[in-house]
CSV table of C-alpha atoms in Angstrom, one decimal:
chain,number,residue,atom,x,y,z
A,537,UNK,CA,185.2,76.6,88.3
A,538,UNK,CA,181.7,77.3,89.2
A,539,UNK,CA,180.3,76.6,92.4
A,540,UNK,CA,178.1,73.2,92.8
A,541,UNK,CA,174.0,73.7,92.0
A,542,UNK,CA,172.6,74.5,95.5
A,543,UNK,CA,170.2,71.5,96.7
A,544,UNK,CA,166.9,71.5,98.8
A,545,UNK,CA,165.0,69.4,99.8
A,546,UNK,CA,161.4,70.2,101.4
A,547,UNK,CA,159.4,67.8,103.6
A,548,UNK,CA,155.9,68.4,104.6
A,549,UNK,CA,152.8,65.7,105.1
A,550,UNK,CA,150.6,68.8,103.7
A,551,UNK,CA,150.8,68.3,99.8
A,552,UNK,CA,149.4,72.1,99.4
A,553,UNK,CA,153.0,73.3,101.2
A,554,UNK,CA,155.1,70.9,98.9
A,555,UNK,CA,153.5,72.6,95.9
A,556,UNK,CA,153.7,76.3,97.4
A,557,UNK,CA,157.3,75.6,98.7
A,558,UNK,CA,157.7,74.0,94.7
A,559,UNK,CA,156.4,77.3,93.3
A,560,UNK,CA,158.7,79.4,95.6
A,561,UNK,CA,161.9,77.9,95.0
A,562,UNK,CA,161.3,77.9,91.1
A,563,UNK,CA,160.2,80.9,91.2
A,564,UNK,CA,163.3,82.5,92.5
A,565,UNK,CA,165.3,80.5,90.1
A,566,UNK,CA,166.2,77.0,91.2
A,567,UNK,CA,166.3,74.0,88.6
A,568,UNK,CA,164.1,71.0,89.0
A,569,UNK,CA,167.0,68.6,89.7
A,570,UNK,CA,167.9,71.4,92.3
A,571,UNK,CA,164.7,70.5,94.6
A,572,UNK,CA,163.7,67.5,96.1
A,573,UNK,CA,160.2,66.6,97.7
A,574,UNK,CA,158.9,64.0,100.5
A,575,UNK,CA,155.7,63.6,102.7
A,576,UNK,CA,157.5,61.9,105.6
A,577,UNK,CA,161.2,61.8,107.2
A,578,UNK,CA,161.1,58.0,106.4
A,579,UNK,CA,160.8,59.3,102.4
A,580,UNK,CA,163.5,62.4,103.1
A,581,UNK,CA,166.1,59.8,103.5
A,582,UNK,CA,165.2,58.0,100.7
A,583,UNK,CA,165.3,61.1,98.5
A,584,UNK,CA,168.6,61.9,100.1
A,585,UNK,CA,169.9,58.7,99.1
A,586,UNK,CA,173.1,59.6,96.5
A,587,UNK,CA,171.7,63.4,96.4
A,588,UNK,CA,173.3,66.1,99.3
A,589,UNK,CA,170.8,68.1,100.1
A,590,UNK,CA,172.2,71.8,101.6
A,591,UNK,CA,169.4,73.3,103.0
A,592,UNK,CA,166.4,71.0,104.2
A,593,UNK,CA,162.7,72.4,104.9
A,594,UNK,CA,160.8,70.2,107.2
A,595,UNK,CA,158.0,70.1,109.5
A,596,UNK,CA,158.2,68.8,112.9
A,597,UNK,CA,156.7,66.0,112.9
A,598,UNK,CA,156.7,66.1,116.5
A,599,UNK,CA,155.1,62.7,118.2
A,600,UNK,CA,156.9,60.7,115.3
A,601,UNK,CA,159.7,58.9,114.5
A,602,UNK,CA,162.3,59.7,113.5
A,603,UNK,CA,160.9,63.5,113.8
A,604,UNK,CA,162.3,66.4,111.9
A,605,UNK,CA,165.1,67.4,114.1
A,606,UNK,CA,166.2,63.7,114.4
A,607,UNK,CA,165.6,63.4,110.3
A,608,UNK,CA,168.0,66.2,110.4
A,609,UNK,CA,170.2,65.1,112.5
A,610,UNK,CA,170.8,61.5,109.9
A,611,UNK,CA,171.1,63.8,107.3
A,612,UNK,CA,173.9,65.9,108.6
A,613,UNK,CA,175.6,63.2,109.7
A,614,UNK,CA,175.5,62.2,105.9
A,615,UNK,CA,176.1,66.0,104.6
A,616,UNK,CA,177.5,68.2,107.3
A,617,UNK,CA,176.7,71.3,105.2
A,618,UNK,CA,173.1,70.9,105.3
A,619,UNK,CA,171.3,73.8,106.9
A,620,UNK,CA,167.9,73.5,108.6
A,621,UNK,CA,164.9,75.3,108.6
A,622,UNK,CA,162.1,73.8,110.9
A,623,UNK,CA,158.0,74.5,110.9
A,624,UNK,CA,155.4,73.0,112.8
A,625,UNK,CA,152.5,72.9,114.4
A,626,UNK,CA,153.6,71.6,117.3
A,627,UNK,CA,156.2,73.3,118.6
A,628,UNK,CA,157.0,72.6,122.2
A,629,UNK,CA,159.8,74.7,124.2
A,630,UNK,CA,161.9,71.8,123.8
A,631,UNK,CA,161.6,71.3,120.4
A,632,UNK,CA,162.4,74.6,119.9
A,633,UNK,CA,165.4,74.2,122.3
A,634,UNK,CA,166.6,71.0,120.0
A,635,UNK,CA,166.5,73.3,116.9
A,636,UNK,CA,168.5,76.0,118.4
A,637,UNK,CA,170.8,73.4,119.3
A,638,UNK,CA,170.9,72.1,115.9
A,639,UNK,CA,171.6,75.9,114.9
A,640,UNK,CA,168.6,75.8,112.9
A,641,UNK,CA,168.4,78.9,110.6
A,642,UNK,CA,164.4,79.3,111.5
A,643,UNK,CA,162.1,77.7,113.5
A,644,UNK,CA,158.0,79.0,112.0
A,645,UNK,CA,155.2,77.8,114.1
A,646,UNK,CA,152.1,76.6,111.7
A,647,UNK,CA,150.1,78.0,110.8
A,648,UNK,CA,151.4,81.0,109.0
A,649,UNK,CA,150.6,83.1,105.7
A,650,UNK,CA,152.8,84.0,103.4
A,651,UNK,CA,153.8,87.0,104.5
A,652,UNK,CA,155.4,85.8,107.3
A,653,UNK,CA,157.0,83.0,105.6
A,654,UNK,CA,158.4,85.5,103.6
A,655,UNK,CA,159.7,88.0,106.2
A,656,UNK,CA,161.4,84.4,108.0
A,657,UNK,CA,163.1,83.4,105.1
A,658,UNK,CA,164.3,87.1,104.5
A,659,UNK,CA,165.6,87.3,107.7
A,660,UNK,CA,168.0,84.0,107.4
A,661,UNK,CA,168.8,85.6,104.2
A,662,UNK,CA,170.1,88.4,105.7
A,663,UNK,CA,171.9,86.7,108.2
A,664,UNK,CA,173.7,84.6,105.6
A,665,UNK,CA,174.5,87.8,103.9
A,666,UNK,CA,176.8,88.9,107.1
A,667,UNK,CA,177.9,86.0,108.4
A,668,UNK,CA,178.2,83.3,105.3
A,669,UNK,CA,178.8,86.1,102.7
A,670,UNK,CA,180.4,82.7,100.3
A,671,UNK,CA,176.8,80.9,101.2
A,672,UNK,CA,174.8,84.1,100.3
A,673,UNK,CA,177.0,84.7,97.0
A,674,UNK,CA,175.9,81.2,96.0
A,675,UNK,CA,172.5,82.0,96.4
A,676,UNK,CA,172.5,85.6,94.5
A,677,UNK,CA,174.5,83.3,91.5
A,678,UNK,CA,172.3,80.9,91.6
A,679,UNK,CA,169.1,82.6,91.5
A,680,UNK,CA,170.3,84.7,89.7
A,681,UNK,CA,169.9,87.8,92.0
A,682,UNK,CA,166.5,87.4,93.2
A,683,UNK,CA,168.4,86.3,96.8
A,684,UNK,CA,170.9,88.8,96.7
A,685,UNK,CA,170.7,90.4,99.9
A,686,UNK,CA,173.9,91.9,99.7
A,687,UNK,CA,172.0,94.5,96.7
A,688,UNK,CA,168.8,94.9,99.0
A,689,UNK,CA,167.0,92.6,97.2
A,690,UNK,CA,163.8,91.1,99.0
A,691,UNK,CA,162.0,87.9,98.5
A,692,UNK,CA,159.3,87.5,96.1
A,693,UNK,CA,156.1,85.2,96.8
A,694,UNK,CA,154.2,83.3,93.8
A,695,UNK,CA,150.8,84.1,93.6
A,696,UNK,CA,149.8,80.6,94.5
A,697,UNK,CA,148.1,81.0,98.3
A,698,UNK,CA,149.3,78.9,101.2
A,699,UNK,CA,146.4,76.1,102.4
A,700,UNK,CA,144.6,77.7,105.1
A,701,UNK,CA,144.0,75.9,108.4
A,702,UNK,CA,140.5,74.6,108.8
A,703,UNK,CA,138.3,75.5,111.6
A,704,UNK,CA,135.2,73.2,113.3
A,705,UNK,CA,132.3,74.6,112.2
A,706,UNK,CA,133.3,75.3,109.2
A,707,UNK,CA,131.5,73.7,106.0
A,708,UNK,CA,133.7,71.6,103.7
A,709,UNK,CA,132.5,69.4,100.9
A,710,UNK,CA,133.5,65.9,101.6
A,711,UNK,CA,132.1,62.8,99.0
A,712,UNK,CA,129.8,64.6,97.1
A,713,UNK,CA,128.4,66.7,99.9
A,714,UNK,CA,128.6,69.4,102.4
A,715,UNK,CA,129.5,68.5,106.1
A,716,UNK,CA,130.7,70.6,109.0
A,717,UNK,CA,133.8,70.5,110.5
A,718,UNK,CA,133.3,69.5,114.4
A,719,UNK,CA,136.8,69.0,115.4
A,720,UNK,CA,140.4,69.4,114.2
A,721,UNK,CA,143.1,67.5,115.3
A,722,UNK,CA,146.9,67.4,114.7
A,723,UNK,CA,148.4,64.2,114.2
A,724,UNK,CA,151.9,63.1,112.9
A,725,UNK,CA,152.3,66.6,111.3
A,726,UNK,CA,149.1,66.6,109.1
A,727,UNK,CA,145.4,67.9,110.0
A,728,UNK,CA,142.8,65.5,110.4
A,729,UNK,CA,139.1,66.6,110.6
A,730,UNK,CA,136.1,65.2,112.4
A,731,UNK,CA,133.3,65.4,110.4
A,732,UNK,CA,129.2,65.4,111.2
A,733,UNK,CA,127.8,62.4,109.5
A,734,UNK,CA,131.2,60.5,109.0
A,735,UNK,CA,133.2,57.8,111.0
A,736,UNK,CA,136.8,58.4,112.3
A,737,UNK,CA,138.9,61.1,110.9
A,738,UNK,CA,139.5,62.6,107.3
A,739,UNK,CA,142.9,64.2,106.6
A,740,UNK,CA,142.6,67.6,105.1
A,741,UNK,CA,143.7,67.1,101.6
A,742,UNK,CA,140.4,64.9,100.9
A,743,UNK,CA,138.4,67.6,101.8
A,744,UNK,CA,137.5,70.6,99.9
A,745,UNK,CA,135.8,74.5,100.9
C-alpha cells in the first residue's frame, strides 16, 4: 500500500512568500491538494481543520497571538507528526530557544534570498536522510526524486525571486505616484512603510518599486 500524500501547509502575512513557497513546492513535485496556504495563525487552523498537515512553514509572528510556535504547538497537539520549520523577522534568543524546544527542523531569520533558503532546506533534508531515512524515502517518492538526498540530489529553486525587503529612502510607487520610503517597521510579521506625503503606515504589498 502506498504511503499517504505528504501535506504542507505554509503561513506567511507576505503574499510574495506564499506564492514563492507555492512555486517551490510544485516545483519539486507536490500536488495542489498536497499544499495548503494562510496569511495568519488564526487562518492556519482553519485550513488545518479535517486536513493533517506534516510539515508546517510559518513565520513568527512574534508579538501576536497565538504566534507561530504556539500555532504549532495547537497543531501538533492535533497531528503529532507535524514537523516545523520557523522564519522570521524577529527572532529573539528566546524564540529561538522555544523552537529548539519544539525540535524545529529550521529556524531562518528574515530576510533571506533564496540561496539560503535553499542551502536551509537542504540541510534538514539531509538530516532526514540519516536520521528519518522512512521520512526522507517519502519525500524522494513523492517528489519523485527531486528530494532524494539519499542519491545526492540537491534542491532546485523556481526562477520566481523572493520579495526583497524595502529600505527608507528608497522610492516606491504608491497611488499613482512615486514617494520615498522614510521608515520601515515590522509589525505582526508583515512590513509596513512610512511614506513622505502619506498618513500612517502602508503594508508592503500595496506598494510597488
Amino acid at each position: 500500500m502506498a504511503a499517504p500524500a505528504l501535506r504542507f501547509l505554509v503561513v506567511d502575512p507576505l503574499q510574495g512568500v506564499r506564492q514563492f513557497a507555492q512555486r517551490l513546492l510544485s516545483g519539486l513535485g507536490f500536488a495542489p491538494e498536497q499544499l495548503r496556504f494562510a496569511a495568519t495563525p488564526a487562518e492556519a487552523l482553519q485550513e488545518a481543520e479535517g486536513w493533517a498537515p506534516d510539515f508546517l512553514f510559518t513565520d513568527a509572528f512574534a508579538k501576536q497571538t497565538p504566534d507561530g510556535l504556539e500555532l504549532y504547538a495547537q497543531l501538533r497537539a492535533r497531528h503529532p507528526h507535524c514537523r516545523l520549520g520557523l522564519t522570521g523577522f524577529e527572532l529573539s534568543p528566546e524564540l529561538k530557544a522555544r523552537a529548539q524546544a519544539l525540535n524545529a527542523q529550521f529556524v531562518l531569520a528574515k530576510p533571506f534570498s533564496p540561496e539560503q533558503l535553499r542551502d536551509t532546506l537542504q540541510a534538514s533534508l539531509d538530516w532526514m536522510a540519516r536520521e528519518r531515512p522512512e521520512l526522507a524515502a517519502r519525500l524522494a517518492q513523492q517528489s519523485q526524486g527531486r528530494l532524494d538526498a539519499r542519491a545526492g540530489r540537491r534542491i532546485e529553486l523556481p526562477a520566481m525571486p523572493l520579495p526583497k525587503p524595502f529600505k527608507p529612502g528608497e522610492q516606491v510607487q504608491h497611488g499613482g505616484q512615486r514617494r520615498k520610503v522614510s521608515a520601515v517597521v515590522i509589525r505582526h510579521g508583515e512590513q509596513l512603510l512610512q511614506l513622505d506625503g502619506v498618513a500612517g503606515f502602508v503594508p508592503a504589498d500595496k506598494v510597488s518599486r
